[in-house]
GROMACS .gro file of C-alpha atoms in nm:
model
  334
    1ASP     CA    1  -0.259  -0.456  -3.492
    2SER     CA    2  -0.472  -0.268  -3.739
    3GLY     CA    3  -0.214  -0.145  -3.952
    4ASN     CA    4   0.077   0.000  -3.745
    5ASN     CA    5   0.343  -0.268  -3.911
    6ASN     CA    6   0.245  -0.091  -4.249
    7TYR     CA    7   0.433   0.224  -4.123
    8LEU     CA    8   0.743   0.005  -4.040
    9ALA     CA    9   1.031  -0.173  -4.256
   10THR     CA   10   0.935  -0.507  -4.148
   11THR     CA   11   0.817  -0.864  -4.291
   12ALA     CA   12   0.523  -0.892  -4.020
   13ARG     CA   13   0.286  -0.699  -4.259
   14ALA     CA   14  -0.071  -0.782  -4.390
   15ASP     CA   15  -0.072  -0.489  -4.647
   16ALA     CA   16  -0.125  -0.697  -4.923
   17PRO     CA   17  -0.418  -0.886  -5.092
   18PRO     CA   18  -0.584  -1.132  -5.045
   19TYR     CA   19  -0.556  -0.965  -4.671
   20GLY     CA   20  -0.860  -0.765  -4.625
   21ILE     CA   21  -1.095  -0.932  -4.904
   22ASP     CA   22  -1.406  -0.918  -4.676
   23HIS     CA   23  -1.327  -0.590  -4.498
   24PRO     CA   24  -1.552  -0.315  -4.628
   25SER     CA   25  -1.293  -0.152  -4.812
   26HIS     CA   26  -1.193  -0.485  -4.969
   27ARG     CA   27  -0.845  -0.368  -4.956
   28ALA     CA   28  -0.543  -0.504  -4.703
   29THR     CA   29  -0.561  -0.284  -4.417
   30GLY     CA   30  -0.263  -0.414  -4.238
   31ARG     CA   31  -0.514  -0.654  -4.015
   32PHE     CA   32  -0.408  -1.022  -4.037
   33SER     CA   33  -0.746  -1.107  -4.109
   34ASN     CA   34  -1.001  -1.158  -4.431
   35GLY     CA   35  -1.192  -0.884  -4.269
   36PHE     CA   36  -1.225  -0.736  -3.924
   37ASN     CA   37  -1.045  -0.845  -3.610
   38ILE     CA   38  -1.102  -0.855  -3.233
   39PRO     CA   39  -1.082  -0.517  -3.144
   40ASP     CA   40  -1.275  -0.389  -3.460
   41LEU     CA   41  -1.557  -0.639  -3.355
   42ILE     CA   42  -1.562  -0.535  -2.987
   43ARG     CA   43  -1.614  -0.170  -3.111
   44TYR     CA   44  -1.831  -0.213  -3.341
   45LEU     CA   45  -2.036  -0.433  -3.048
   46LEU     CA   46  -2.028  -0.155  -2.834
   47ILE     CA   47  -2.178   0.087  -3.123
   48ASP     CA   48  -2.458  -0.139  -3.152
   49LEU     CA   49  -2.532  -0.155  -2.790
   50SER     CA   50  -2.486   0.231  -2.753
   51SER     CA   51  -2.768   0.298  -3.040
   52THR     CA   52  -3.009   0.145  -2.791
   53THR     CA   53  -2.864   0.336  -2.448
   54GLY     CA   54  -2.827   0.655  -2.629
   55GLN     CA   55  -2.459   0.691  -2.578
   56ARG     CA   56  -2.225   0.841  -2.836
   57ILE     CA   57  -1.951   0.618  -2.979
   58GLY     CA   58  -1.780   0.688  -3.287
   59SER     CA   59  -1.843   0.453  -3.557
   60GLU     CA   60  -1.513   0.491  -3.738
   61PRO     CA   61  -1.252   0.205  -3.625
   62THR     CA   62  -0.992   0.278  -3.399
   63LEU     CA   63  -0.694   0.377  -3.617
   64PRO     CA   64  -0.336   0.283  -3.590
   65TYR     CA   65  -0.123   0.502  -3.366
   66LEU     CA   66   0.123   0.534  -3.649
   67SER     CA   67  -0.144   0.653  -3.880
   68PRO     CA   68  -0.079   0.997  -3.996
   69GLU     CA   69  -0.478   1.020  -3.980
   70LEU     CA   70  -0.469   1.038  -3.588
   71ASN     CA   71  -0.510   1.379  -3.500
   72GLY     CA   72  -0.771   1.620  -3.381
   73ASP     CA   73  -1.129   1.439  -3.261
   74LYS     CA   74  -1.014   1.119  -3.384
   75LEU     CA   75  -0.755   1.077  -3.101
   76LEU     CA   76  -1.072   1.098  -2.878
   77ARG     CA   77  -1.194   0.774  -3.010
   78GLY     CA   78  -0.884   0.551  -2.892
   79ALA     CA   79  -0.601   0.412  -3.069
   80ASN     CA   80  -0.463   0.075  -3.150
   81PHE     CA   81  -0.119   0.030  -3.034
   82ALA     CA   82  -0.046  -0.302  -3.134
   83SER     CA   83   0.263  -0.465  -3.375
   84ALA     CA   84   0.215  -0.766  -3.505
   85GLY     CA   85   0.523  -1.019  -3.436
   86VAL     CA   86   0.577  -0.869  -3.046
   87GLY     CA   87   0.589  -1.065  -2.726
   88ILE     CA   88   0.620  -1.010  -2.342
   89LEU     CA   89   1.035  -1.017  -2.413
   90ASN     CA   90   1.209  -0.786  -2.611
   91ASP     CA   91   1.409  -1.077  -2.791
   92THR     CA   92   1.069  -1.212  -2.884
   93GLY     CA   93   0.995  -1.132  -3.304
   94VAL     CA   94   1.389  -1.017  -3.340
   95GLN     CA   95   1.335  -1.191  -3.692
   96PHE     CA   96   1.081  -0.937  -3.797
   97VAL     CA   97   1.350  -0.675  -3.766
   98ASN     CA   98   1.137  -0.372  -3.675
   99ILE     CA   99   0.847  -0.402  -3.460
  100ILE     CA  100   0.705  -0.170  -3.190
  101LYS     CA  101   0.781  -0.376  -2.869
  102ALA     CA  102   0.563  -0.372  -2.565
  103PRO     CA  103   0.780  -0.081  -2.368
  104ALA     CA  104   0.785   0.121  -2.675
  105GLN     CA  105   0.375   0.054  -2.716
  106LEU     CA  106   0.359   0.188  -2.341
  107ASP     CA  107   0.549   0.488  -2.441
  108TYR     CA  108   0.329   0.574  -2.708
  109PHE     CA  109   0.010   0.520  -2.503
  110LYS     CA  110   0.194   0.788  -2.273
  111GLN     CA  111   0.248   1.003  -2.567
  112TYR     CA  112  -0.093   0.975  -2.702
  113GLN     CA  113  -0.238   1.109  -2.361
  114GLN     CA  114  -0.021   1.376  -2.367
  115ARG     CA  115  -0.140   1.448  -2.741
  116VAL     CA  116  -0.508   1.416  -2.595
  117SER     CA  117  -0.427   1.661  -2.305
  118ALA     CA  118  -0.362   1.920  -2.538
  119LEU     CA  119  -0.684   1.885  -2.716
  120ILE     CA  120  -0.924   1.853  -2.395
  121GLY     CA  121  -0.707   1.934  -2.087
  122PRO     CA  122  -0.544   1.691  -1.833
  123GLU     CA  123  -0.854   1.661  -1.627
  124TYR     CA  124  -1.083   1.502  -1.897
  125THR     CA  125  -0.809   1.327  -2.044
  126LYS     CA  126  -0.759   1.120  -1.733
  127GLN     CA  127  -1.157   1.058  -1.732
  128LEU     CA  128  -1.097   0.945  -2.084
  129VAL     CA  129  -0.837   0.687  -2.019
  130ASN     CA  130  -1.000   0.571  -1.670
  131ASN     CA  131  -1.312   0.483  -1.842
  132ALA     CA  132  -1.168   0.347  -2.174
  133LEU     CA  133  -1.157  -0.046  -2.249
  134VAL     CA  134  -0.782  -0.159  -2.298
  135LEU     CA  135  -0.694  -0.489  -2.478
  136ILE     CA  136  -0.393  -0.635  -2.447
  137THR     CA  137  -0.280  -0.971  -2.634
  138LEU     CA  138   0.075  -1.106  -2.525
  139GLY     CA  139   0.252  -1.444  -2.461
  140GLY     CA  140   0.181  -1.654  -2.785
  141ASN     CA  141   0.484  -1.506  -2.978
  142ASP     CA  142   0.702  -1.577  -2.699
  143PHE     CA  143   0.663  -1.935  -2.751
  144VAL     CA  144   0.592  -1.935  -3.128
  145ASN     CA  145   0.858  -1.671  -3.213
  146ASN     CA  146   1.099  -1.718  -2.924
  147TYR     CA  147   1.133  -2.037  -2.745
  148TYR     CA  148   1.011  -2.267  -3.019
  149LEU     CA  149   1.124  -2.058  -3.299
  150VAL     CA  150   1.422  -2.290  -3.383
  151PRO     CA  151   1.556  -2.599  -3.243
  152LEU     CA  152   1.774  -2.509  -2.920
  153SER     CA  153   1.683  -2.157  -2.950
  154ALA     CA  154   1.861  -1.879  -2.678
  155ARG     CA  155   1.568  -1.873  -2.445
  156SER     CA  156   1.515  -2.264  -2.504
  157ARG     CA  157   1.854  -2.324  -2.394
  158GLN     CA  158   1.860  -2.074  -2.104
  159TYR     CA  159   1.525  -2.184  -1.952
  160LYS     CA  160   1.360  -2.512  -1.918
  161LEU     CA  161   0.999  -2.469  -2.009
  162GLN     CA  162   0.855  -2.510  -1.650
  163ASP     CA  163   1.107  -2.214  -1.561
  164TYR     CA  164   1.020  -2.028  -1.879
  165VAL     CA  165   0.659  -1.992  -1.807
  166PRO     CA  166   0.677  -1.814  -1.471
  167PHE     CA  167   0.971  -1.600  -1.623
  168ILE     CA  168   0.776  -1.419  -1.878
  169ILE     CA  169   0.433  -1.441  -1.622
  170SER     CA  170   0.660  -1.191  -1.426
  171GLU     CA  171   0.769  -0.980  -1.708
  172TYR     CA  172   0.416  -0.952  -1.810
  173ARG     CA  173   0.307  -0.825  -1.475
  174LYS     CA  174   0.565  -0.561  -1.508
  175ILE     CA  175   0.394  -0.447  -1.838
  176LEU     CA  176   0.019  -0.510  -1.681
  177MET     CA  177   0.124  -0.268  -1.369
  178ARG     CA  178   0.291   0.015  -1.614
  179LEU     CA  179  -0.051  -0.032  -1.771
  180TYR     CA  180  -0.238   0.064  -1.468
  181ASP     CA  181   0.008   0.348  -1.395
  182LEU     CA  182  -0.066   0.501  -1.722
  183GLY     CA  183  -0.418   0.512  -1.600
  184ALA     CA  184  -0.565   0.200  -1.757
  185ARG     CA  185  -0.853   0.087  -1.523
  186LYS     CA  186  -1.069  -0.169  -1.735
  187VAL     CA  187  -0.842  -0.429  -1.926
  188LEU     CA  188  -0.924  -0.715  -2.087
  189VAL     CA  189  -0.630  -0.955  -2.120
  190THR     CA  190  -0.619  -1.277  -2.366
  191GLY     CA  191  -0.446  -1.596  -2.320
  192THR     CA  192  -0.307  -1.765  -2.563
  193GLY     CA  193  -0.510  -2.011  -2.789
  194PRO     CA  194  -0.444  -2.362  -2.852
  195LEU     CA  195  -0.079  -2.277  -3.009
  196GLY     CA  196  -0.002  -2.644  -3.123
  197CYS     CA  197  -0.320  -2.680  -3.348
  198VAL     CA  198  -0.276  -2.377  -3.550
  199PRO     CA  199  -0.238  -2.476  -3.928
  200ALA     CA  200   0.145  -2.342  -3.917
  201GLU     CA  201   0.202  -2.585  -3.634
  202LEU     CA  202  -0.024  -2.863  -3.812
  203ALA     CA  203   0.216  -2.840  -4.132
  204THR     CA  204   0.541  -2.859  -3.964
  205ARG     CA  205   0.510  -3.043  -3.634
  206SER     CA  206   0.224  -3.292  -3.717
  207ARG     CA  207   0.175  -3.653  -3.869
  208ASN     CA  208  -0.172  -3.697  -3.901
  209GLY     CA  209  -0.339  -3.362  -3.823
  210GLU     CA  210  -0.271  -3.430  -3.415
  211CYS     CA  211  -0.208  -3.095  -3.234
  212ALA     CA  212   0.160  -3.039  -3.160
  213ALA     CA  213   0.203  -3.159  -2.810
  214GLU     CA  214   0.474  -2.974  -2.651
  215LEU     CA  215   0.327  -2.622  -2.781
  216GLN     CA  216  -0.018  -2.727  -2.663
  217TYR     CA  217   0.186  -2.816  -2.302
  218ALA     CA  218   0.312  -2.477  -2.304
  219ALA     CA  219  -0.013  -2.323  -2.336
  220SER     CA  220  -0.137  -2.555  -2.070
  221LEU     CA  221   0.127  -2.406  -1.834
  222TYR     CA  222   0.107  -2.061  -1.935
  223ASN     CA  223  -0.264  -1.976  -1.921
  224PRO     CA  224  -0.342  -2.080  -1.575
  225GLN     CA  225  -0.058  -1.909  -1.444
  226LEU     CA  226  -0.161  -1.584  -1.652
  227ASP     CA  227  -0.504  -1.618  -1.449
  228ASP     CA  228  -0.324  -1.678  -1.105
  229MET     CA  229  -0.116  -1.336  -1.182
  230LEU     CA  230  -0.403  -1.141  -1.268
  231THR     CA  231  -0.605  -1.264  -0.972
  232SER     CA  232  -0.340  -1.169  -0.753
  233LEU     CA  233  -0.285  -0.827  -0.932
  234ASN     CA  234  -0.647  -0.745  -0.882
  235GLN     CA  235  -0.627  -0.843  -0.501
  236GLU     CA  236  -0.310  -0.633  -0.458
  237LEU     CA  237  -0.484  -0.316  -0.657
  238GLY     CA  238  -0.815  -0.380  -0.459
  239SER     CA  239  -1.009  -0.365  -0.790
  240HIS     CA  240  -1.128  -0.589  -1.084
  241VAL     CA  241  -0.900  -0.389  -1.343
  242PHE     CA  242  -0.791  -0.696  -1.516
  243VAL     CA  243  -0.997  -0.946  -1.679
  244GLY     CA  244  -0.896  -1.269  -1.816
  245VAL     CA  245  -1.035  -1.382  -2.138
  246ASN     CA  246  -0.996  -1.745  -2.193
  247THR     CA  247  -0.924  -1.763  -2.551
  248ARG     CA  248  -0.798  -2.127  -2.543
  249LYS     CA  249  -1.116  -2.258  -2.424
  250MET     CA  250  -1.312  -1.995  -2.668
  251HIS     CA  251  -1.094  -2.168  -2.972
  252ASN     CA  252  -1.116  -2.508  -2.852
  253ASP     CA  253  -1.506  -2.487  -2.855
  254PHE     CA  254  -1.501  -2.451  -3.254
  255MET     CA  255  -1.192  -2.652  -3.280
  256THR     CA  256  -1.291  -2.973  -3.114
  257ASN     CA  257  -1.668  -2.959  -3.300
  258PRO     CA  258  -1.627  -2.724  -3.579
  259GLY     CA  259  -1.953  -2.837  -3.736
  260ASP     CA  260  -2.125  -2.727  -3.458
  261TYR     CA  261  -2.033  -2.336  -3.547
  262GLY     CA  262  -2.069  -2.384  -3.895
  263PHE     CA  263  -1.679  -2.446  -4.002
  264VAL     CA  264  -1.597  -2.728  -4.251
  265THR     CA  265  -1.259  -2.747  -4.086
  266ALA     CA  266  -1.051  -2.606  -3.830
  267LYS     CA  267  -0.723  -2.754  -3.907
  268ILE     CA  268  -0.656  -2.627  -4.269
  269ALA     CA  269  -0.626  -2.233  -4.303
  270CYS     CA  270  -0.831  -2.058  -4.596
  271CYS     CA  271  -0.512  -1.878  -4.736
  272GLY     CA  272  -0.197  -2.029  -4.754
  273GLN     CA  273   0.032  -2.339  -4.904
  274GLY     CA  274   0.145  -2.662  -4.875
  275PRO     CA  275  -0.008  -2.906  -4.569
  276TYR     CA  276  -0.313  -2.751  -4.412
  277ASN     CA  277  -0.227  -2.426  -4.605
  278GLY     CA  278   0.000  -2.359  -4.347
  279ILE     CA  279   0.334  -2.299  -4.494
  280GLY     CA  280   0.471  -1.963  -4.535
  281LEU     CA  281   0.238  -1.647  -4.570
  282CYS     CA  282  -0.075  -1.566  -4.732
  283THR     CA  283   0.012  -1.398  -5.047
  284ALA     CA  284  -0.157  -1.325  -5.403
  285MET     CA  285   0.002  -1.658  -5.526
  286SER     CA  286  -0.168  -1.880  -5.258
  287SER     CA  287  -0.461  -2.061  -5.281
  288ILE     CA  288  -0.739  -1.920  -5.090
  289CYS     CA  289  -1.102  -2.072  -5.016
  290PRO     CA  290  -1.435  -1.935  -5.153
  291ASN     CA  291  -1.606  -1.907  -4.874
  292ARG     CA  292  -1.405  -1.770  -4.557
  293ASP     CA  293  -1.711  -1.835  -4.318
  294VAL     CA  294  -1.679  -2.192  -4.299
  295TYR     CA  295  -1.323  -2.181  -4.214
  296ALA     CA  296  -1.177  -2.127  -3.853
  297PHE     CA  297  -0.817  -1.982  -3.935
  298TRP     CA  298  -0.784  -1.734  -4.256
  299ASP     CA  299  -0.382  -1.787  -4.240
  300ALA     CA  300  -0.138  -2.010  -4.106
  301PHE     CA  301  -0.193  -1.867  -3.732
  302HIS     CA  302  -0.485  -1.605  -3.740
  303PRO     CA  303  -0.861  -1.675  -3.695
  304SER     CA  304  -1.118  -1.591  -3.967
  305GLU     CA  305  -1.341  -1.301  -3.913
  306LYS     CA  306  -1.616  -1.538  -3.857
  307ALA     CA  307  -1.401  -1.713  -3.567
  308SER     CA  308  -1.312  -1.374  -3.442
  309ARG     CA  309  -1.682  -1.299  -3.400
  310LEU     CA  310  -1.759  -1.601  -3.225
  311ILE     CA  311  -1.462  -1.499  -2.970
  312VAL     CA  312  -1.607  -1.196  -2.906
  313ASP     CA  313  -1.963  -1.309  -2.832
  314GLN     CA  314  -1.798  -1.490  -2.551
  315ILE     CA  315  -1.612  -1.186  -2.432
  316MET     CA  316  -1.953  -1.013  -2.418
  317SER     CA  317  -2.132  -1.272  -2.246
  318GLY     CA  318  -1.957  -1.559  -2.131
  319THR     CA  319  -1.969  -1.729  -1.799
  320THR     CA  320  -1.661  -1.726  -1.574
  321GLU     CA  321  -1.538  -2.016  -1.765
  322TYR     CA  322  -1.475  -1.791  -2.048
  323MET     CA  323  -1.446  -1.447  -1.861
  324LYS     CA  324  -1.302  -1.415  -1.527
  325PRO     CA  325  -1.386  -1.228  -1.277
  326MET     CA  326  -1.646  -1.075  -1.538
  327ASN     CA  327  -1.769  -1.060  -1.909
  328LEU     CA  328  -1.777  -0.760  -2.072
  329SER     CA  329  -2.155  -0.694  -2.058
  330THR     CA  330  -2.089  -0.696  -1.657
  331ILE     CA  331  -1.791  -0.464  -1.703
  332LEU     CA  332  -2.022  -0.236  -1.904
  333ALA     CA  333  -2.310  -0.263  -1.639
  334ILE     CA  334  -2.078  -0.133  -1.360
   0.00000   0.00000   0.00000
């Protein structure tokens, strides 16, 4: 989310300091980061590449779809439809009250295309969308903000974990197929990170700093099944439309050996309160680290900009261990 939730009456907002402390504007933009987030960093990497290839890519970041500034030529640079707190399931994130669920995001994507078509016509709009790079991140909230949100949650009473994971994977497949039907042909699909190791879970579920076993187990079930579903979808479509991004391994690299990546800690959040700075929201009342680049986590759940840059490096040039069936450099070369 680069700021869609700023326009909604929801508690899932990052529109107040110290969010955005390292953003070029030094203002809270709605990104759950000290600066840029992963979509921003991918975009700026592509801009750097375009300066050597001669291709023209607008230098401004992709605006949130709900931004009143998103009109005219700015529509042609793409849009961000994400909404912090949502999941694959419509009942994920209900505690945040008013967020843009996945079906509504897809409706906005369709509406976006209609608005672009009014500018450049349906034929060029189809080309624009077919050639666009799409990033979609869903799944983690379906565990953290649904299945494990409270003891004996509705979903945990309805499903054993071993049955819940295939259920949400099958629902995710429907979302991805709708995305394909709407014209997306180059789609990066991220898995979940190490869910049990984020500062929020260490603060509430850990005694000695060990990762929460049940959430780690959930991620260990989810990610391989997501991988298999993407492979199956690509075979069915006869094309490498969906590219799996192994964010769990990307996170694990610098969480297992933080010092190798310049971090002093991969357990304590830079901004927060309580154990591991993992309790509650990052606010002006929180303790905040002076150097964000030596912390893997910015807040209780989200990586710092420095950690996000490491993830984007692997998205760009990682082996098939990180990017399956190919990395972004290969996608661009094709």
